Each structure stands twice: as structure tokens, then as C-alpha cells.
Amino acid sequence: MVAASLSGLVAIFTSAMIYVDTRRWFWSPQLAFVKFYGTMFLLGGAGTATFGAWLGANPVAQTMGLAALLVQAALLFGRSQAITATCGIVTVLITNLR
């Protein structure tokens, strides 16, 4: 199980590096790794909550559901900050072109 977990983490790292290699601002290493590993935690928490509820382990399901909700909120906040920063850069570029 440890080997499967480690290979999954390496696979996510490799997938994120494909996007980082494009050298676009939106796929900078800081943003790409947060997006990829954040999605891993989100899907892991939501999946565990779903299976926990299905199996009748309600305390586990509630805890993991709350964890998935918090991860989703953090990802949305991070994405809104990135969009705000991008809009500011675009505004500066347009102003300098005039």
C-alpha cells in the first residue's frame, strides 16, 4: 500500500511538471502543484466520505466530507487570488499600451 501511495504521488508530480514545463504564468510551479495536489486531497476526502457513508461509518464520512469541503474552499480562494492577480497584470499591460 505504501508503494502504491508513493507511486501515486510521483505520478501527480509528473503530471504537474508537464504543465509547469509550458512556462506560462498560470501554470507556474506554485500554482500547478497546489492545483494538482489540492485536487488529490479533494477527491480523496470526497471519495472516503462517500464510501464511509455507504458502509455506515458516519463519523468518518462526516469528518472526511468536512475535510473535502475545506480543501475545496481553499482551492477556490487560491484560484480567485490568481484570477485577481491576472486581471491586475492585464490591466497594467493595457494601460501601458495606450
PDB file of N, CA, C and O in Angstrom, residues 33-97:
ATOM      1  N   PHE A  33       1.356  22.917  -8.608  1.00  0.00           N
ATOM      2  CA  PHE A  33       1.413  21.894  -7.565  1.00  0.00           C
ATOM      3  C   PHE A  33       0.266  22.033  -6.579  1.00  0.00           C
ATOM      4  O   PHE A  33      -0.279  21.030  -6.113  1.00  0.00           O
ATOM      5  N   VAL A  34      -0.131  23.265  -6.272  1.00  0.00           N
ATOM      6  CA  VAL A  34      -1.284  23.463  -5.390  1.00  0.00           C
ATOM      7  C   VAL A  34      -2.546  22.912  -6.049  1.00  0.00           C
ATOM      8  O   VAL A  34      -3.347  22.233  -5.406  1.00  0.00           O
ATOM      9  N   LYS A  35      -2.719  23.176  -7.342  1.00  0.00           N
ATOM     10  CA  LYS A  35      -3.905  22.671  -8.043  1.00  0.00           C
ATOM     11  C   LYS A  35      -3.927  21.152  -8.085  1.00  0.00           C
ATOM     12  O   LYS A  35      -4.948  20.527  -7.786  1.00  0.00           O
ATOM     13  N   PHE A  36      -2.818  20.526  -8.460  1.00  0.00           N
ATOM     14  CA  PHE A  36      -2.800  19.073  -8.621  1.00  0.00           C
ATOM     15  C   PHE A  36      -2.916  18.352  -7.281  1.00  0.00           C
ATOM     16  O   PHE A  36      -3.726  17.435  -7.139  1.00  0.00           O
ATOM     17  N   TYR A  37      -2.093  18.746  -6.294  1.00  0.00           N
ATOM     18  CA  TYR A  37      -2.167  18.061  -5.008  1.00  0.00           C
ATOM     19  C   TYR A  37      -3.432  18.447  -4.244  1.00  0.00           C
ATOM     20  O   TYR A  37      -3.974  17.634  -3.495  1.00  0.00           O
ATOM     21  N   GLY A  38      -3.923  19.663  -4.433  1.00  0.00           N
ATOM     22  CA  GLY A  38      -5.195  20.046  -3.819  1.00  0.00           C
ATOM     23  C   GLY A  38      -6.336  19.205  -4.353  1.00  0.00           C
ATOM     24  O   GLY A  38      -7.209  18.760  -3.597  1.00  0.00           O
ATOM     25  N   THR A  39      -6.339  18.957  -5.656  1.00  0.00           N
ATOM     26  CA  THR A  39      -7.360  18.101  -6.244  1.00  0.00           C
ATOM     27  C   THR A  39      -7.239  16.679  -5.718  1.00  0.00           C
ATOM     28  O   THR A  39      -8.244  16.003  -5.475  1.00  0.00           O
ATOM     29  N   MET A  40      -6.009  16.219  -5.503  1.00  0.00           N
ATOM     30  CA  MET A  40      -5.807  14.883  -4.930  1.00  0.00           C
ATOM     31  C   MET A  40      -6.459  14.799  -3.545  1.00  0.00           C
ATOM     32  O   MET A  40      -7.201  13.848  -3.255  1.00  0.00           O
ATOM     33  N   PHE A  41      -6.220  15.804  -2.700  1.00  0.00           N
ATOM     34  CA  PHE A  41      -6.818  15.799  -1.367  1.00  0.00           C
ATOM     35  C   PHE A  41      -8.336  15.932  -1.437  1.00  0.00           C
ATOM     36  O   PHE A  41      -9.062  15.300  -0.667  1.00  0.00           O
ATOM     37  N   LEU A  42      -8.818  16.752  -2.360  1.00  0.00           N
ATOM     38  CA  LEU A  42     -10.264  16.937  -2.512  1.00  0.00           C
ATOM     39  C   LEU A  42     -10.940  15.629  -2.901  1.00  0.00           C
ATOM     40  O   LEU A  42     -11.920  15.209  -2.283  1.00  0.00           O
ATOM     41  N   LEU A  43     -10.431  14.974  -3.941  1.00  0.00           N
ATOM     42  CA  LEU A  43     -11.042  13.724  -4.393  1.00  0.00           C
ATOM     43  C   LEU A  43     -10.859  12.600  -3.382  1.00  0.00           C
ATOM     44  O   LEU A  43     -11.745  11.758  -3.216  1.00  0.00           O
ATOM     45  N   GLY A  44      -9.719  12.588  -2.699  1.00  0.00           N
ATOM     46  CA  GLY A  44      -9.504  11.583  -1.656  1.00  0.00           C
ATOM     47  C   GLY A  44     -10.481  11.743  -0.505  1.00  0.00           C
ATOM     48  O   GLY A  44     -11.069  10.765  -0.030  1.00  0.00           O
ATOM     49  N   GLY A  45     -10.674  12.971  -0.075  1.00  0.00           N
ATOM     50  CA  GLY A  45     -11.624  13.224   1.018  1.00  0.00           C
ATOM     51  C   GLY A  45     -13.053  12.942   0.621  1.00  0.00           C
ATOM     52  O   GLY A  45     -13.824  12.326   1.374  1.00  0.00           O
ATOM     53  N   ALA A  46     -13.436  13.372  -0.577  1.00  0.00           N
ATOM     54  CA  ALA A  46     -14.807  13.141  -1.041  1.00  0.00           C
ATOM     55  C   ALA A  46     -15.067  11.657  -1.265  1.00  0.00           C
ATOM     56  O   ALA A  46     -16.140  11.141  -0.921  1.00  0.00           O
ATOM     57  N   GLY A  47     -14.087  10.954  -1.825  1.00  0.00           N
ATOM     58  CA  GLY A  47     -14.248   9.517  -2.040  1.00  0.00           C
ATOM     59  C   GLY A  47     -14.336   8.747  -0.735  1.00  0.00           C
ATOM     60  O   GLY A  47     -15.168   7.841  -0.585  1.00  0.00           O
ATOM     61  N   THR A  48     -13.497   9.111   0.220  1.00  0.00           N
ATOM     62  CA  THR A  48     -13.538   8.457   1.526  1.00  0.00           C
ATOM     63  C   THR A  48     -14.860   8.746   2.229  1.00  0.00           C
ATOM     64  O   THR A  48     -15.443   7.858   2.857  1.00  0.00           O
ATOM     65  N   ALA A  49     -15.348   9.975   2.120  1.00  0.00           N
ATOM     66  CA  ALA A  49     -16.639  10.318   2.722  1.00  0.00           C
ATOM     67  C   ALA A  49     -17.769   9.521   2.083  1.00  0.00           C
ATOM     68  O   ALA A  49     -18.665   9.023   2.775  1.00  0.00           O
ATOM     69  N   THR A  50     -17.721   9.373   0.768  1.00  0.00           N
ATOM     70  CA  THR A  50     -18.766   8.623   0.072  1.00  0.00           C
ATOM     71  C   THR A  50     -18.770   7.161   0.492  1.00  0.00           C
ATOM     72  O   THR A  50     -19.826   6.599   0.835  1.00  0.00           O
ATOM     73  N   PHE A  51     -17.607   6.532   0.468  1.00  0.00           N
ATOM     74  CA  PHE A  51     -17.538   5.125   0.860  1.00  0.00           C
ATOM     75  C   PHE A  51     -17.819   4.939   2.346  1.00  0.00           C
ATOM     76  O   PHE A  51     -18.418   3.939   2.746  1.00  0.00           O
ATOM     77  N   GLY A  52     -17.385   5.896   3.166  1.00  0.00           N
ATOM     78  CA  GLY A  52     -17.678   5.809   4.596  1.00  0.00           C
ATOM     79  C   GLY A  52     -19.160   5.874   4.869  1.00  0.00           C
ATOM     80  O   GLY A  52     -19.693   5.123   5.697  1.00  0.00           O
ATOM     81  N   ALA A  53     -19.884   6.746   4.169  1.00  0.00           N
ATOM     82  CA  ALA A  53     -21.331   6.840   4.340  1.00  0.00           C
ATOM     83  C   ALA A  53     -22.013   5.574   3.820  1.00  0.00           C
ATOM     84  O   ALA A  53     -22.975   5.080   4.413  1.00  0.00           O
ATOM     85  N   TRP A  54     -21.512   5.061   2.708  1.00  0.00           N
ATOM     86  CA  TRP A  54     -22.100   3.862   2.122  1.00  0.00           C
ATOM     87  C   TRP A  54     -21.932   2.649   3.039  1.00  0.00           C
ATOM     88  O   TRP A  54     -22.817   1.804   3.153  1.00  0.00           O
ATOM     89  N   LEU A  55     -20.795   2.581   3.726  1.00  0.00           N
ATOM     90  CA  LEU A  55     -20.527   1.467   4.619  1.00  0.00           C
ATOM     91  C   LEU A  55     -21.105   1.681   6.015  1.00  0.00           C
ATOM     92  O   LEU A  55     -21.020   0.791   6.856  1.00  0.00           O
ATOM     93  N   GLY A  56     -21.660   2.854   6.278  1.00  0.00           N
ATOM     94  CA  GLY A  56     -22.274   3.123   7.574  1.00  0.00           C
ATOM     95  C   GLY A  56     -21.338   3.708   8.604  1.00  0.00           C
ATOM     96  O   GLY A  56     -21.687   3.788   9.776  1.00  0.00           O
ATOM     97  N   ALA A  57     -20.160   4.123   8.210  1.00  0.00           N
ATOM     98  CA  ALA A  57     -19.198   4.734   9.135  1.00  0.00           C
ATOM     99  C   ALA A  57     -19.435   6.244   9.135  1.00  0.00           C
ATOM    100  O   ALA A  57     -18.659   7.009   8.570  1.00  0.00           O
ATOM    101  N   ASN A  58     -20.513   6.666   9.757  1.00  0.00           N
ATOM    102  CA  ASN A  58     -20.923   8.073   9.685  1.00  0.00           C
ATOM    103  C   ASN A  58     -19.909   9.060  10.264  1.00  0.00           C
ATOM    104  O   ASN A  58     -19.726  10.134   9.688  1.00  0.00           O
ATOM    105  N   PRO A  59     -19.250   8.790  11.383  1.00  0.00           N
ATOM    106  CA  PRO A  59     -18.256   9.765  11.870  1.00  0.00           C
ATOM    107  C   PRO A  59     -17.104   9.977  10.876  1.00  0.00           C
ATOM    108  O   PRO A  59     -16.659  11.096  10.672  1.00  0.00           O
ATOM    109  N   VAL A  60     -16.662   8.884  10.247  1.00  0.00           N
ATOM    110  CA  VAL A  60     -15.594   9.002   9.247  1.00  0.00           C
ATOM    111  C   VAL A  60     -16.107   9.793   8.048  1.00  0.00           C
ATOM    112  O   VAL A  60     -15.424  10.679   7.516  1.00  0.00           O
ATOM    113  N   ALA A  61     -17.318   9.497   7.615  1.00  0.00           N
ATOM    114  CA  ALA A  61     -17.896  10.176   6.455  1.00  0.00           C
ATOM    115  C   ALA A  61     -18.051  11.669   6.727  1.00  0.00           C
ATOM    116  O   ALA A  61     -17.747  12.497   5.865  1.00  0.00           O
ATOM    117  N   GLN A  62     -18.513  12.023   7.908  1.00  0.00           N
ATOM    118  CA  GLN A  62     -18.687  13.438   8.234  1.00  0.00           C
ATOM    119  C   GLN A  62     -17.350  14.159   8.296  1.00  0.00           C
ATOM    120  O   GLN A  62     -17.215  15.269   7.784  1.00  0.00           O
ATOM    121  N   THR A  63     -16.362  13.543   8.915  1.00  0.00           N
ATOM    122  CA  THR A  63     -15.044  14.171   9.028  1.00  0.00           C
ATOM    123  C   THR A  63     -14.407  14.367   7.661  1.00  0.00           C
ATOM    124  O   THR A  63     -13.888  15.440   7.352  1.00  0.00           O
ATOM    125  N   MET A  64     -14.455  13.339   6.838  1.00  0.00           N
ATOM    126  CA  MET A  64     -13.841  13.443   5.510  1.00  0.00           C
ATOM    127  C   MET A  64     -14.636  14.366   4.598  1.00  0.00           C
ATOM    128  O   MET A  64     -14.070  15.055   3.746  1.00  0.00           O
ATOM    129  N   GLY A  65     -15.949  14.397   4.762  1.00  0.00           N
ATOM    130  CA  GLY A  65     -16.759  15.343   3.996  1.00  0.00           C
ATOM    131  C   GLY A  65     -16.410  16.778   4.350  1.00  0.00           C
ATOM    132  O   GLY A  65     -16.296  17.645   3.473  1.00  0.00           O
ATOM    133  N   LEU A  66     -16.220  17.051   5.636  1.00  0.00           N
ATOM    134  CA  LEU A  66     -15.815  18.387   6.072  1.00  0.00           C
ATOM    135  C   LEU A  66     -14.416  18.726   5.559  1.00  0.00           C
ATOM    136  O   LEU A  66     -14.164  19.844   5.105  1.00  0.00           O
ATOM    137  N   ALA A  67     -13.514  17.749   5.589  1.00  0.00           N
ATOM    138  CA  ALA A  67     -12.164  17.976   5.070  1.00  0.00           C
ATOM    139  C   ALA A  67     -12.207  18.301   3.578  1.00  0.00           C
ATOM    140  O   ALA A  67     -11.522  19.219   3.113  1.00  0.00           O
ATOM    141  N   ALA A  68     -13.029  17.576   2.814  1.00  0.00           N
ATOM    142  CA  ALA A  68     -13.157  17.843   1.379  1.00  0.00           C
ATOM    143  C   ALA A  68     -13.736  19.236   1.141  1.00  0.00           C
ATOM    144  O   ALA A  68     -13.303  19.958   0.233  1.00  0.00           O
ATOM    145  N   LEU A  69     -14.691  19.632   1.961  1.00  0.00           N
ATOM    146  CA  LEU A  69     -15.271  20.971   1.840  1.00  0.00           C
ATOM    147  C   LEU A  69     -14.236  22.055   2.104  1.00  0.00           C
ATOM    148  O   LEU A  69     -14.161  23.054   1.371  1.00  0.00           O
ATOM    149  N   LEU A  70     -13.406  21.867   3.110  1.00  0.00           N
ATOM    150  CA  LEU A  70     -12.373  22.853   3.433  1.00  0.00           C
ATOM    151  C   LEU A  70     -11.305  22.931   2.341  1.00  0.00           C
ATOM    152  O   LEU A  70     -10.841  24.024   1.991  1.00  0.00           O
ATOM    153  N   VAL A  71     -10.943  21.784   1.780  1.00  0.00           N
ATOM    154  CA  VAL A  71      -9.963  21.780   0.686  1.00  0.00           C
ATOM    155  C   VAL A  71     -10.538  22.504  -0.525  1.00  0.00           C
ATOM    156  O   VAL A  71      -9.857  23.312  -1.167  1.00  0.00           O
ATOM    157  N   GLN A  72     -11.821  22.247  -0.836  1.00  0.00           N
ATOM    158  CA  GLN A  72     -12.452  22.925  -1.976  1.00  0.00           C
ATOM    159  C   GLN A  72     -12.501  24.435  -1.746  1.00  0.00           C
ATOM    160  O   GLN A  72     -12.229  25.211  -2.663  1.00  0.00           O
ATOM    161  N   ALA A  73     -12.816  24.860  -0.533  1.00  0.00           N
ATOM    162  CA  ALA A  73     -12.842  26.291  -0.231  1.00  0.00           C
ATOM    163  C   ALA A  73     -11.457  26.907  -0.401  1.00  0.00           C
ATOM    164  O   ALA A  73     -11.316  28.006  -0.955  1.00  0.00           O
ATOM    165  N   ALA A  74     -10.421  26.210   0.048  1.00  0.00           N
ATOM    166  CA  ALA A  74      -9.053  26.717  -0.098  1.00  0.00           C
ATOM    167  C   ALA A  74      -8.657  26.804  -1.567  1.00  0.00           C
ATOM    168  O   ALA A  74      -8.037  27.780  -1.996  1.00  0.00           O
ATOM    169  N   LEU A  75      -9.031  25.799  -2.364  1.00  0.00           N
ATOM    170  CA  LEU A  75      -8.708  25.833  -3.798  1.00  0.00           C
ATOM    171  C   LEU A  75      -9.436  26.973  -4.501  1.00  0.00           C
ATOM    172  O   LEU A  75      -8.862  27.659  -5.352  1.00  0.00           O
ATOM    173  N   LEU A  76     -10.696  27.195  -4.141  1.00  0.00           N
ATOM    174  CA  LEU A  76     -11.442  28.296  -4.751  1.00  0.00           C
ATOM    175  C   LEU A  76     -10.860  29.650  -4.365  1.00  0.00           C
ATOM    176  O   LEU A  76     -10.766  30.558  -5.195  1.00  0.00           O
ATOM    177  N   PHE A  77     -10.451  29.790  -3.103  1.00  0.00           N
ATOM    178  CA  PHE A  77      -9.843  31.039  -2.668  1.00  0.00           C
ATOM    179  C   PHE A  77      -8.534  31.283  -3.415  1.00  0.00           C
ATOM    180  O   PHE A  77      -8.267  32.386  -3.885  1.00  0.00           O
ATOM    181  N   GLY A  78      -7.717  30.235  -3.547  1.00  0.00           N
ATOM    182  CA  GLY A  78      -6.458  30.368  -4.282  1.00  0.00           C
ATOM    183  C   GLY A  78      -6.680  30.720  -5.731  1.00  0.00           C
ATOM    184  O   GLY A  78      -5.973  31.550  -6.308  1.00  0.00           O
ATOM    185  N   ARG A  79      -7.682  30.105  -6.350  1.00  0.00           N
ATOM    186  CA  ARG A  79      -7.966  30.399  -7.752  1.00  0.00           C
ATOM    187  C   ARG A  79      -8.466  31.839  -7.908  1.00  0.00           C
ATOM    188  O   ARG A  79      -8.098  32.518  -8.854  1.00  0.00           O
ATOM    189  N   SER A  80      -9.276  32.311  -6.961  1.00  0.00           N
ATOM    190  CA  SER A  80      -9.755  33.690  -7.064  1.00  0.00           C
ATOM    191  C   SER A  80      -8.607  34.680  -6.909  1.00  0.00           C
ATOM    192  O   SER A  80      -8.575  35.711  -7.572  1.00  0.00           O
ATOM    193  N   GLN A  81      -7.632  34.352  -6.061  1.00  0.00           N
ATOM    194  CA  GLN A  81      -6.464  35.213  -5.910  1.00  0.00           C
ATOM    195  C   GLN A  81      -5.637  35.234  -7.194  1.00  0.00           C
ATOM    196  O   GLN A  81      -5.140  36.279  -7.604  1.00  0.00           O
ATOM    197  N   ALA A  82      -5.502  34.083  -7.849  1.00  0.00           N
ATOM    198  CA  ALA A  82      -4.751  34.014  -9.105  1.00  0.00           C
ATOM    199  C   ALA A  82      -5.451  34.803 -10.201  1.00  0.00           C
ATOM    200  O   ALA A  82      -4.809  35.507 -10.986  1.00  0.00           O
ATOM    201  N   ILE A  83      -6.767  34.705 -10.251  1.00  0.00           N
ATOM    202  CA  ILE A  83      -7.528  35.447 -11.266  1.00  0.00           C
ATOM    203  C   ILE A  83      -7.427  36.940 -11.009  1.00  0.00           C
ATOM    204  O   ILE A  83      -7.254  37.732 -11.939  1.00  0.00           O
ATOM    205  N   THR A  84      -7.514  37.351  -9.754  1.00  0.00           N
ATOM    206  CA  THR A  84      -7.385  38.765  -9.416  1.00  0.00           C
ATOM    207  C   THR A  84      -6.014  39.290  -9.813  1.00  0.00           C
ATOM    208  O   THR A  84      -5.889  40.375 -10.387  1.00  0.00           O
ATOM    209  N   ALA A  85      -4.977  38.508  -9.544  1.00  0.00           N
ATOM    210  CA  ALA A  85      -3.625  38.922  -9.919  1.00  0.00           C
ATOM    211  C   ALA A  85      -3.487  39.006 -11.430  1.00  0.00           C
ATOM    212  O   ALA A  85      -2.875  39.934 -11.962  1.00  0.00           O
ATOM    213  N   THR A  86      -4.078  38.053 -12.145  1.00  0.00           N
ATOM    214  CA  THR A  86      -4.022  38.064 -13.606  1.00  0.00           C
ATOM    215  C   THR A  86      -4.731  39.279 -14.162  1.00  0.00           C
ATOM    216  O   THR A  86      -4.237  39.928 -15.089  1.00  0.00           O
ATOM    217  N   CYS A  87      -5.881  39.612 -13.619  1.00  0.00           N
ATOM    218  CA  CYS A  87      -6.620  40.793 -14.084  1.00  0.00           C
ATOM    219  C   CYS A  87      -5.814  42.060 -13.853  1.00  0.00           C
ATOM    220  O   CYS A  87      -5.821  42.964 -14.678  1.00  0.00           O
ATOM    221  N   GLY A  88      -5.106  42.120 -12.741  1.00  0.00           N
ATOM    222  CA  GLY A  88      -4.266  43.279 -12.481  1.00  0.00           C
ATOM    223  C   GLY A  88      -3.131  43.394 -13.479  1.00  0.00           C
ATOM    224  O   GLY A  88      -2.797  44.478 -13.952  1.00  0.00           O
ATOM    225  N   ILE A  89      -2.526  42.269 -13.850  1.00  0.00           N
ATOM    226  CA  ILE A  89      -1.446  42.281 -14.833  1.00  0.00           C
ATOM    227  C   ILE A  89      -1.969  42.715 -16.191  1.00  0.00           C
ATOM    228  O   ILE A  89      -1.352  43.526 -16.884  1.00  0.00           O
ATOM    229  N   VAL A  90      -3.132  42.198 -16.581  1.00  0.00           N
ATOM    230  CA  VAL A  90      -3.722  42.561 -17.873  1.00  0.00           C
ATOM    231  C   VAL A  90      -4.071  44.042 -17.903  1.00  0.00           C
ATOM    232  O   VAL A  90      -3.825  44.727 -18.897  1.00  0.00           O
ATOM    233  N   THR A  91      -4.590  44.566 -16.813  1.00  0.00           N
ATOM    234  CA  THR A  91      -4.922  45.990 -16.746  1.00  0.00           C
ATOM    235  C   THR A  91      -3.668  46.845 -16.914  1.00  0.00           C
ATOM    236  O   THR A  91      -3.676  47.839 -17.636  1.00  0.00           O
ATOM    237  N   VAL A  92      -2.591  46.452 -16.253  1.00  0.00           N
ATOM    238  CA  VAL A  92      -1.334  47.193 -16.369  1.00  0.00           C
ATOM    239  C   VAL A  92      -0.822  47.137 -17.809  1.00  0.00           C
ATOM    240  O   VAL A  92      -0.363  48.153 -18.371  1.00  0.00           O
ATOM    241  N   LEU A  93      -0.896  45.976 -18.437  1.00  0.00           N
ATOM    242  CA  LEU A  93      -0.420  45.834 -19.811  1.00  0.00           C
ATOM    243  C   LEU A  93      -1.245  46.697 -20.766  1.00  0.00           C
ATOM    244  O   LEU A  93      -0.687  47.359 -21.659  1.00  0.00           O
ATOM    245  N   ILE A  94      -2.533  46.698 -20.610  1.00  0.00           N
ATOM    246  CA  ILE A  94      -3.402  47.505 -21.485  1.00  0.00           C
ATOM    247  C   ILE A  94      -3.114  48.983 -21.274  1.00  0.00           C
ATOM    248  O   ILE A  94      -3.039  49.765 -22.214  1.00  0.00           O
ATOM    249  N   THR A  95      -2.947  49.399 -20.024  1.00  0.00           N
ATOM    250  CA  THR A  95      -2.664  50.804 -19.726  1.00  0.00           C
ATOM    251  C   THR A  95      -1.333  51.226 -20.341  1.00  0.00           C
ATOM    252  O   THR A  95      -1.209  52.313 -20.895  1.00  0.00           O
ATOM    253  N   ASN A  96      -0.335  50.344 -20.296  1.00  0.00           N
ATOM    254  CA  ASN A  96       0.970  50.683 -20.862  1.00  0.00           C
ATOM    255  C   ASN A  96       0.950  50.713 -22.378  1.00  0.00           C
ATOM    256  O   ASN A  96       1.789  51.376 -22.999  1.00  0.00           O
ATOM    257  N   LEU A  97       0.015  50.014 -23.009  1.00  0.00           N
ATOM    258  CA  LEU A  97      -0.072  50.014 -24.460  1.00  0.00           C
ATOM    259  C   LEU A  97      -0.665  51.330 -25.010  1.00  0.00           C
ATOM    260  O   LEU A  97      -0.446  51.671 -26.156  1.00  0.00           O
TER     261      LEU A  97
END
